[in-house]
């Protein structure tokens, strides 16, 4: 009897271990779409991450000159070192919606691990600190309070997603990976962005001025504009995300 009990307990323990290992391994990369317009040339949202580093003025100037609106996800680190770019964005509130990319560009994953070589936040408290410090940095830069959060690497643990929603943010996935983390060549980046369809949410980077991808971002956007595509910011459209990133009781 005691042997059998021990055996059962061992089985339970093994099952629990398997479950928690499974959870630790499962990260999600949520997608986000706009509600399709269904008529006209279509509608897409351009989202640009400013992870850290500098500003790609090729992209920033093209957006201003061509009146292309964008949602820019900025970190506390980027805000500290890019006052001029921030000033340009602030001078065009009709074009730029600034949202939260975290205080220190740390992945919003609440267990310790590496994602694309970057150490995750590693605990619920650290995820919360990353989200709140990003929002605080935007507030102290004088802007409106952010409503959207996108974590570094755009991967999350499901429990972190739930927590970020409770903090009051929607989580910005995407549906078109425009520049492959800013590592793609100009031609491939342009091709991917130019292929965006009605309802797509494009992700690219605006913080790598020396990368070829930036040139491709501009070419792709101009091609979309020429095709008659309309650009909207995330707050201007009805957005639909999976993995509980936009729709639950916190969704207003
Ligand atoms: Zn980033």
Short mmCIF file of N, CA and C in Angstrom, two decimals, residues 123-208:
data_model
loop_
_atom_site.label_atom_id
_atom_site.label_comp_id
_atom_site.label_asym_id
_atom_site.label_seq_id
_atom_site.Cartn_x
_atom_site.Cartn_y
_atom_site.Cartn_z
N UNK A 123 11.00 37.23 -13.69
CA UNK A 123 10.05 37.10 -12.57
C UNK A 123 8.87 38.04 -12.84
N UNK A 124 7.72 37.76 -12.23
CA UNK A 124 6.58 38.66 -12.41
C UNK A 124 6.90 40.10 -12.00
N UNK A 125 7.63 40.25 -10.88
CA UNK A 125 7.97 41.61 -10.43
C UNK A 125 8.81 42.35 -11.46
N UNK A 126 9.74 41.62 -12.07
CA UNK A 126 10.62 42.27 -13.05
C UNK A 126 9.87 42.63 -14.33
N UNK A 127 8.87 41.80 -14.71
CA UNK A 127 8.04 42.15 -15.87
C UNK A 127 7.28 43.44 -15.56
N UNK A 128 6.70 43.47 -14.36
CA UNK A 128 5.93 44.66 -13.97
C UNK A 128 6.82 45.91 -13.97
N UNK A 129 8.03 45.77 -13.46
CA UNK A 129 8.95 46.92 -13.41
C UNK A 129 9.28 47.40 -14.83
N UNK A 130 9.48 46.46 -15.75
CA UNK A 130 9.79 46.81 -17.14
C UNK A 130 8.64 47.59 -17.79
N UNK A 131 7.43 47.11 -17.55
CA UNK A 131 6.25 47.75 -18.15
C UNK A 131 6.03 49.14 -17.53
N UNK A 132 6.08 49.19 -16.21
CA UNK A 132 5.78 50.46 -15.54
C UNK A 132 6.88 51.50 -15.74
N UNK A 133 8.14 51.05 -15.82
CA UNK A 133 9.20 52.04 -16.04
C UNK A 133 9.15 52.60 -17.46
N UNK A 134 8.70 51.78 -18.41
CA UNK A 134 8.52 52.27 -19.78
C UNK A 134 7.44 53.33 -19.84
N UNK A 135 6.34 53.07 -19.16
CA UNK A 135 5.23 54.04 -19.14
C UNK A 135 5.66 55.32 -18.42
N UNK A 136 6.42 55.16 -17.33
CA UNK A 136 6.87 56.33 -16.57
C UNK A 136 7.82 57.19 -17.40
N UNK A 137 8.67 56.53 -18.19
CA UNK A 137 9.61 57.28 -19.03
C UNK A 137 8.85 58.13 -20.06
N UNK A 138 7.80 57.55 -20.63
CA UNK A 138 7.00 58.30 -21.60
C UNK A 138 6.28 59.46 -20.92
N UNK A 139 5.77 59.21 -19.72
CA UNK A 139 5.08 60.27 -18.99
C UNK A 139 6.04 61.40 -18.66
N UNK A 140 7.26 61.05 -18.24
CA UNK A 140 8.18 62.14 -17.88
C UNK A 140 8.73 62.84 -19.11
N UNK A 141 8.60 62.22 -20.28
CA UNK A 141 8.97 62.91 -21.52
C UNK A 141 7.82 63.81 -21.98
N UNK A 142 6.77 63.88 -21.19
CA UNK A 142 5.72 64.86 -21.44
C UNK A 142 4.59 64.41 -22.34
N UNK A 143 4.57 63.14 -22.66
CA UNK A 143 3.54 62.68 -23.59
C UNK A 143 2.30 62.16 -22.90
N UNK A 144 1.26 61.87 -23.69
CA UNK A 144 0.08 61.22 -23.11
C UNK A 144 0.43 59.82 -22.62
N UNK A 145 -0.33 59.33 -21.66
CA UNK A 145 -0.05 58.00 -21.10
C UNK A 145 -0.22 56.93 -22.19
N UNK A 146 0.75 56.02 -22.31
CA UNK A 146 0.63 54.97 -23.33
C UNK A 146 -0.50 53.99 -23.00
N UNK A 147 -1.08 53.43 -24.06
CA UNK A 147 -2.15 52.44 -23.90
C UNK A 147 -1.73 51.07 -24.35
N UNK A 148 -0.66 51.04 -25.15
CA UNK A 148 -0.18 49.78 -25.71
C UNK A 148 1.20 49.47 -25.18
N UNK A 149 1.48 48.18 -25.04
CA UNK A 149 2.81 47.72 -24.66
C UNK A 149 3.27 46.68 -25.67
N UNK A 150 4.52 46.78 -26.06
CA UNK A 150 5.16 45.69 -26.81
C UNK A 150 6.49 45.40 -26.12
N UNK A 151 6.66 44.16 -25.68
CA UNK A 151 7.88 43.79 -24.98
C UNK A 151 9.03 43.59 -25.94
N UNK A 152 10.25 43.73 -25.45
CA UNK A 152 11.44 43.42 -26.23
C UNK A 152 11.33 42.01 -26.78
N UNK A 153 11.68 41.80 -28.01
CA UNK A 153 11.61 40.54 -28.78
C UNK A 153 10.17 40.15 -29.17
N UNK A 154 9.17 40.88 -28.66
CA UNK A 154 7.76 40.61 -28.98
C UNK A 154 7.31 39.19 -28.62
N UNK A 155 8.05 38.54 -27.69
CA UNK A 155 7.63 37.23 -27.19
C UNK A 155 7.30 37.36 -25.70
N UNK A 156 6.34 36.56 -25.26
CA UNK A 156 5.82 36.70 -23.89
C UNK A 156 5.52 35.33 -23.32
N UNK A 157 5.56 35.23 -22.00
CA UNK A 157 4.94 34.07 -21.37
C UNK A 157 3.46 34.42 -21.19
N UNK A 158 2.57 33.42 -21.34
CA UNK A 158 1.14 33.71 -21.21
C UNK A 158 0.79 34.39 -19.89
N UNK A 159 1.47 34.01 -18.80
CA UNK A 159 1.17 34.65 -17.51
C UNK A 159 1.60 36.11 -17.51
N UNK A 160 2.65 36.43 -18.24
CA UNK A 160 3.08 37.85 -18.33
C UNK A 160 2.04 38.65 -19.11
N UNK A 161 1.48 38.03 -20.15
CA UNK A 161 0.44 38.73 -20.93
C UNK A 161 -0.73 39.09 -20.02
N UNK A 162 -1.16 38.13 -19.21
CA UNK A 162 -2.29 38.38 -18.31
C UNK A 162 -1.96 39.53 -17.36
N UNK A 163 -0.73 39.54 -16.88
CA UNK A 163 -0.34 40.57 -15.94
C UNK A 163 -0.30 41.96 -16.59
N UNK A 164 0.24 42.02 -17.78
CA UNK A 164 0.35 43.31 -18.48
C UNK A 164 -1.05 43.86 -18.79
N UNK A 165 -1.97 42.96 -19.09
CA UNK A 165 -3.36 43.38 -19.33
C UNK A 165 -3.95 43.96 -18.05
N UNK A 166 -3.61 43.32 -16.91
CA UNK A 166 -4.13 43.82 -15.62
C UNK A 166 -3.55 45.19 -15.30
N UNK A 167 -2.34 45.46 -15.79
CA UNK A 167 -1.74 46.78 -15.57
C UNK A 167 -2.40 47.84 -16.45
N UNK A 168 -3.27 47.38 -17.37
CA UNK A 168 -4.05 48.33 -18.15
C UNK A 168 -3.61 48.53 -19.59
N UNK A 169 -2.66 47.72 -20.05
CA UNK A 169 -2.16 47.87 -21.42
C UNK A 169 -2.70 46.80 -22.35
N UNK A 170 -2.95 47.19 -23.60
CA UNK A 170 -3.14 46.20 -24.65
C UNK A 170 -1.75 45.83 -25.15
N UNK A 171 -1.61 44.62 -25.67
CA UNK A 171 -0.30 44.15 -26.11
C UNK A 171 -0.26 44.11 -27.62
N UNK A 172 0.77 44.74 -28.16
CA UNK A 172 0.83 44.92 -29.61
C UNK A 172 1.61 43.82 -30.30
N UNK A 173 0.88 42.84 -30.82
CA UNK A 173 1.49 41.87 -31.72
C UNK A 173 1.66 42.51 -33.09
N UNK A 174 1.76 41.68 -34.11
CA UNK A 174 1.89 42.19 -35.48
C UNK A 174 1.52 41.06 -36.42
N UNK A 175 1.37 41.37 -37.70
CA UNK A 175 1.07 40.31 -38.66
C UNK A 175 2.06 40.27 -39.82
N UNK A 176 2.85 41.32 -39.98
CA UNK A 176 3.89 41.32 -41.02
C UNK A 176 5.21 41.71 -40.36
N UNK A 177 6.17 40.76 -40.38
CA UNK A 177 7.50 41.07 -39.85
C UNK A 177 8.29 41.75 -40.97
N UNK A 178 8.28 43.07 -40.95
CA UNK A 178 8.80 43.84 -42.08
C UNK A 178 10.29 43.73 -42.28
N UNK A 179 11.07 43.81 -41.20
CA UNK A 179 12.52 43.93 -41.37
C UNK A 179 13.32 42.84 -40.66
N UNK A 180 12.63 41.81 -40.14
CA UNK A 180 13.36 40.71 -39.48
C UNK A 180 14.29 41.22 -38.39
N UNK A 181 13.76 42.03 -37.50
CA UNK A 181 14.59 42.57 -36.41
C UNK A 181 15.65 43.53 -36.93
N UNK A 182 15.37 44.17 -38.07
CA UNK A 182 16.29 45.14 -38.70
C UNK A 182 17.50 44.46 -39.33
N UNK A 183 17.44 43.14 -39.47
CA UNK A 183 18.61 42.41 -39.96
C UNK A 183 18.50 42.03 -41.44
N UNK A 184 17.35 42.24 -42.04
CA UNK A 184 17.18 41.88 -43.45
C UNK A 184 17.80 42.95 -44.35
N UNK A 185 18.03 42.56 -45.60
CA UNK A 185 18.52 43.52 -46.58
C UNK A 185 17.41 44.46 -47.00
N UNK A 186 17.80 45.51 -47.73
CA UNK A 186 16.83 46.53 -48.14
C UNK A 186 15.77 45.93 -49.06
N UNK A 187 16.20 45.08 -49.99
CA UNK A 187 15.28 44.57 -51.00
C UNK A 187 14.20 43.68 -50.37
N UNK A 188 14.64 42.76 -49.51
CA UNK A 188 13.68 41.85 -48.87
C UNK A 188 12.74 42.62 -47.93
N UNK A 189 13.28 43.59 -47.22
CA UNK A 189 12.44 44.41 -46.33
C UNK A 189 11.38 45.14 -47.15
N UNK A 190 11.80 45.76 -48.25
CA UNK A 190 10.85 46.48 -49.11
C UNK A 190 9.78 45.54 -49.63
N UNK A 191 10.20 44.33 -50.04
CA UNK A 191 9.26 43.35 -50.60
C UNK A 191 8.21 42.96 -49.56
N UNK A 192 8.67 42.67 -48.34
CA UNK A 192 7.74 42.25 -47.28
C UNK A 192 6.74 43.35 -46.95
N UNK A 193 7.22 44.57 -46.82
CA UNK A 193 6.33 45.67 -46.43
C UNK A 193 5.36 46.00 -47.57
N UNK A 194 5.87 46.01 -48.79
CA UNK A 194 5.02 46.33 -49.94
C UNK A 194 3.93 45.28 -50.14
N UNK A 195 4.13 44.08 -49.59
CA UNK A 195 3.16 42.99 -49.76
C UNK A 195 2.05 43.03 -48.70
N UNK A 196 2.09 43.99 -47.78
CA UNK A 196 1.07 44.06 -46.71
C UNK A 196 -0.32 44.23 -47.31
N UNK A 197 -1.28 43.55 -46.66
CA UNK A 197 -2.67 43.57 -47.15
C UNK A 197 -3.57 44.33 -46.17
N UNK A 198 -4.76 44.62 -46.63
CA UNK A 198 -5.76 45.28 -45.80
C UNK A 198 -5.85 44.59 -44.42
N UNK A 199 -5.70 45.36 -43.36
CA UNK A 199 -5.82 44.80 -42.01
C UNK A 199 -4.50 44.40 -41.37
N UNK A 200 -3.41 44.45 -42.12
CA UNK A 200 -2.12 44.03 -41.56
C UNK A 200 -1.55 45.06 -40.58
N UNK A 201 -0.81 44.54 -39.61
CA UNK A 201 -0.02 45.37 -38.70
C UNK A 201 1.44 45.02 -38.96
N UNK A 202 2.17 46.00 -39.45
CA UNK A 202 3.58 45.80 -39.83
C UNK A 202 4.47 46.17 -38.66
N UNK A 203 5.51 45.37 -38.44
CA UNK A 203 6.54 45.74 -37.46
C UNK A 203 7.86 45.96 -38.19
N UNK A 204 8.55 47.04 -37.81
CA UNK A 204 9.92 47.28 -38.30
C UNK A 204 10.61 48.13 -37.22
N UNK A 205 11.86 48.50 -37.49
CA UNK A 205 12.63 49.24 -36.48
C UNK A 205 13.03 50.62 -36.99
N UNK A 206 13.07 51.57 -36.05
CA UNK A 206 13.45 52.94 -36.41
C UNK A 206 14.70 53.36 -35.64
N UNK A 207 15.41 52.37 -35.08
CA UNK A 207 16.56 52.71 -34.23
C UNK A 207 17.89 52.18 -34.76
N UNK A 208 17.93 51.80 -36.04
CA UNK A 208 19.17 51.24 -36.60
C UNK A 208 19.56 51.98 -37.88
#
